mmCIF file of C-alpha atoms in Angstrom:
data_model
loop_
_atom_site.group_PDB
_atom_site.id
_atom_site.type_symbol
_atom_site.label_atom_id
_atom_site.label_comp_id
_atom_site.label_asym_id
_atom_site.label_seq_id
_atom_site.Cartn_x
_atom_site.Cartn_y
_atom_site.Cartn_z
ATOM 1 C CA MET A 1 0.151 0.147 0.220
ATOM 2 C CA THR A 2 1.471 3.580 -1.147
ATOM 3 C CA PHE A 3 0.452 6.984 -0.292
ATOM 4 C CA ASP A 4 1.510 10.104 -1.438
ATOM 5 C CA ILE A 5 2.010 12.966 1.476
ATOM 6 C CA ASP A 6 2.155 16.252 1.189
ATOM 7 C CA ILE A 7 2.861 18.013 4.378
ATOM 8 C CA SER A 8 2.587 21.748 4.588
ATOM 9 C CA VAL A 9 3.702 23.846 8.097
ATOM 10 C CA PRO A 10 2.637 27.252 7.408
ATOM 11 C CA LEU A 11 4.972 28.777 10.354
ATOM 12 C CA LEU A 12 7.110 26.840 12.999
ATOM 13 C CA ASP A 13 8.207 29.621 16.151
ATOM 14 C CA ILE A 14 11.098 27.376 17.862
ATOM 15 C CA ARG A 15 12.046 29.174 20.977
ATOM 16 C CA ALA A 16 14.803 28.705 24.089
ATOM 17 C CA ASP A 17 13.934 30.774 26.707
ATOM 18 C CA GLU A 18 17.829 30.657 28.141
ATOM 19 C CA TYR A 19 20.678 29.340 26.417
ATOM 20 C CA ASP A 20 24.332 29.673 26.688
ATOM 21 C CA LEU A 21 26.640 29.117 23.664
ATOM 22 C CA LEU A 22 30.459 29.488 23.276
ATOM 23 C CA GLY A 23 31.970 27.799 20.190
ATOM 24 C CA ASP A 24 33.004 28.819 16.708
ATOM 25 C CA LEU A 25 31.793 26.925 13.372
ATOM 26 C CA PHE A 26 34.478 25.264 11.733
ATOM 27 C CA THR A 27 37.164 27.224 13.939
ATOM 28 C CA ALA A 28 36.284 30.823 11.706
ATOM 29 C CA ILE A 29 33.233 32.029 12.937
ATOM 30 C CA PRO A 30 32.706 32.511 16.352
ATOM 31 C CA LEU A 31 29.496 31.309 17.802
ATOM 32 C CA TYR A 32 28.633 32.870 21.304
ATOM 33 C CA GLY A 33 25.805 34.175 22.734
ATOM 34 C CA LYS A 34 23.731 34.042 26.008
ATOM 35 C CA GLY A 35 19.614 35.089 26.570
ATOM 36 C CA LYS A 36 16.592 34.081 24.313
ATOM 37 C CA ALA A 37 16.532 32.837 21.023
ATOM 38 C CA SER A 38 13.756 31.882 17.999
ATOM 39 C CA PHE A 39 14.510 29.786 15.032
ATOM 40 C CA VAL A 40 10.819 31.312 12.793
ATOM 41 C CA VAL A 41 10.944 28.837 9.528
ATOM 42 C CA GLU A 42 8.115 30.077 7.226
ATOM 43 C CA GLY A 43 6.894 28.173 4.305
ATOM 44 C CA PHE A 44 8.090 24.722 5.576
ATOM 45 C CA ARG A 45 7.146 21.689 2.881
ATOM 46 C CA PHE A 46 7.497 17.775 2.599
ATOM 47 C CA GLN A 47 6.536 15.749 0.227
ATOM 48 C CA ALA A 48 6.706 12.089 -0.301
ATOM 49 C CA ARG A 49 5.410 8.475 -1.457
ATOM 50 C CA LEU A 50 5.363 6.165 2.056
ATOM 51 C CA PHE A 51 5.611 2.875 1.105
ATOM 52 C CA LEU A 52 3.302 0.908 3.698
ATOM 53 C CA LYS A 53 3.409 -3.025 4.752
ATOM 54 C CA GLN A 54 2.314 -5.191 7.956
ATOM 55 C CA SER A 55 4.267 -6.290 10.835
ATOM 56 C CA GLU A 56 5.397 -9.323 11.519
ATOM 57 C CA ASP A 57 2.992 -10.093 14.521
ATOM 58 C CA GLU A 58 0.523 -8.581 12.173
ATOM 59 C CA LYS A 59 -0.779 -5.615 14.306
ATOM 60 C CA SER A 60 0.988 -2.703 13.180
ATOM 61 C CA ILE A 61 1.444 -0.588 10.025
ATOM 62 C CA LEU A 62 4.830 0.063 9.379
ATOM 63 C CA VAL A 63 6.950 2.233 7.065
ATOM 64 C CA ASP A 64 8.546 -0.384 4.478
ATOM 65 C CA ARG A 65 10.501 2.415 2.106
ATOM 66 C CA VAL A 66 9.914 6.065 1.253
ATOM 67 C CA GLU A 67 10.571 7.617 -2.062
ATOM 68 C CA GLU A 68 10.615 10.513 -4.123
ATOM 69 C CA ALA A 69 11.381 12.518 -0.721
ATOM 70 C CA SER A 70 11.571 16.359 -0.875
ATOM 71 C CA PHE A 71 11.071 19.405 1.119
ATOM 72 C CA THR A 72 11.547 23.543 0.720
ATOM 73 C CA ILE A 73 12.074 25.747 3.310
ATOM 74 C CA PRO A 74 11.563 29.254 1.694
ATOM 75 C CA SER A 75 12.536 31.270 5.010
ATOM 76 C CA LEU A 76 14.527 30.564 8.188
ATOM 77 C CA LYS A 77 15.068 33.767 10.515
ATOM 78 C CA LEU A 78 17.050 33.749 13.619
ATOM 79 C CA THR A 79 16.696 35.951 16.582
ATOM 80 C CA GLY A 80 19.370 36.049 19.458
ATOM 81 C CA VAL A 81 21.340 32.619 18.386
ATOM 82 C CA ILE A 82 25.034 34.337 17.449
ATOM 83 C CA GLY A 83 25.993 37.133 19.603
ATOM 84 C CA GLY A 84 23.402 37.289 21.934
ATOM 85 C CA GLY A 85 20.835 39.236 19.162
ATOM 86 C CA ASN A 86 23.356 41.970 18.620
ATOM 87 C CA ILE A 87 24.062 40.965 14.828
ATOM 88 C CA ASP A 88 21.049 39.321 13.980
ATOM 89 C CA ALA A 89 20.394 40.909 10.813
ATOM 90 C CA ILE A 90 24.239 39.878 9.544
ATOM 91 C CA VAL A 91 23.261 36.635 10.938
ATOM 92 C CA ASN A 92 19.882 36.378 8.883
ATOM 93 C CA ALA A 93 21.994 37.482 5.680
ATOM 94 C CA ILE A 94 24.606 34.881 5.913
ATOM 95 C CA VAL A 95 22.169 32.438 6.337
ATOM 96 C CA GLU A 96 19.611 33.258 3.896
ATOM 97 C CA GLU A 97 22.977 33.561 0.963
ATOM 98 C CA VAL A 98 25.076 30.640 2.126
ATOM 99 C CA LEU A 99 23.120 28.403 4.638
ATOM 100 C CA PHE A 100 20.016 28.225 1.915
ATOM 101 C CA ASP A 101 22.099 27.856 -0.853
ATOM 102 C CA TYR A 102 23.905 24.487 0.594
ATOM 103 C CA ILE A 103 20.469 23.581 1.793
ATOM 104 C CA HIS A 104 18.962 24.305 -1.862
ATOM 105 C CA ARG A 105 21.996 22.503 -3.693
ATOM 106 C CA PHE A 106 21.937 19.028 -1.814
ATOM 107 C CA ARG A 107 18.301 18.813 -1.205
ATOM 108 C CA GLY A 108 18.263 15.482 -2.924
ATOM 109 C CA ALA A 109 21.077 14.218 -1.021
ATOM 110 C CA ILE A 110 19.599 15.510 2.293
ATOM 111 C CA SER A 111 16.048 13.960 1.092
ATOM 112 C CA LEU A 112 17.744 10.721 0.452
ATOM 113 C CA ILE A 113 19.112 10.548 3.844
ATOM 114 C CA ALA A 114 16.059 11.172 5.723
ATOM 115 C CA ALA A 115 14.136 8.766 3.525
ATOM 116 C CA SER A 116 16.834 6.547 4.696
ATOM 117 C CA ILE A 117 16.681 7.037 8.615
ATOM 118 C CA ALA A 118 12.713 8.139 8.623
ATOM 119 C CA PRO A 119 11.474 4.123 7.885
ATOM 120 C CA PRO A 120 13.829 2.833 11.267
ATOM 121 C CA ALA A 121 12.652 5.541 13.262
ATOM 122 C CA LEU A 122 9.421 5.859 12.623
ATOM 123 C CA ASN A 123 8.783 1.696 13.121
ATOM 124 C CA THR A 124 10.212 2.119 16.245
ATOM 125 C CA LEU A 125 6.946 3.616 17.416
ATOM 126 C CA LEU A 126 4.383 2.296 14.843
ATOM 127 C CA GLU A 127 5.057 -1.200 16.511
ATOM 128 C CA GLN A 128 3.956 -0.340 19.764
ATOM 129 C CA LEU A 129 0.533 0.565 17.875
ATOM 130 C CA ASP A 130 -2.247 -1.819 17.051
ATOM 131 C CA THR A 131 -3.055 0.054 14.072
ATOM 132 C CA TRP A 132 -3.488 -2.672 10.878
ATOM 133 C CA ARG A 133 -7.083 -3.288 11.964
ATOM 134 C CA PHE A 134 -8.207 0.227 10.688
ATOM 135 C CA ILE A 135 -6.178 -0.479 7.424
ATOM 136 C CA ALA A 136 -7.547 -4.193 6.673
ATOM 137 C CA PRO A 137 -10.821 -3.585 5.670
ATOM 138 C CA LEU A 138 -9.555 -0.801 2.831
ATOM 139 C CA MET A 139 -6.897 -3.674 1.701
ATOM 140 C CA PRO A 140 -8.207 -5.222 -1.505
ATOM 141 C CA ARG A 141 -8.911 -8.954 -1.248
#
């Protein structure tokens, strides 16, 4: 059984009330900050084709494999993450110009890696649920 999924999340607003960061990125860019931080992702979209199967104990629906996975992240804004918020405009410009370029350039590889990691991770949870009885009536005989 296969399902084509298309999940859109209009807004992901992730906040940390308190953080303390000290380090560097590739020994070139110092990362530091203390205080509140937020990551705001707008327009995240994930698409894939899920191939499902029945568990060995015949009680659960499991993910056999994921194909044609892709995603888009049109906007990501960081606030207070680096330098305690003093350089947010610079950080966001770097994120848009550099990080987004790499994300879009390697989107296919990232999607393939996520598609290979997803089934075992999801199946750990799905094996605990008695879900096959909901799908069984929909299966062709």
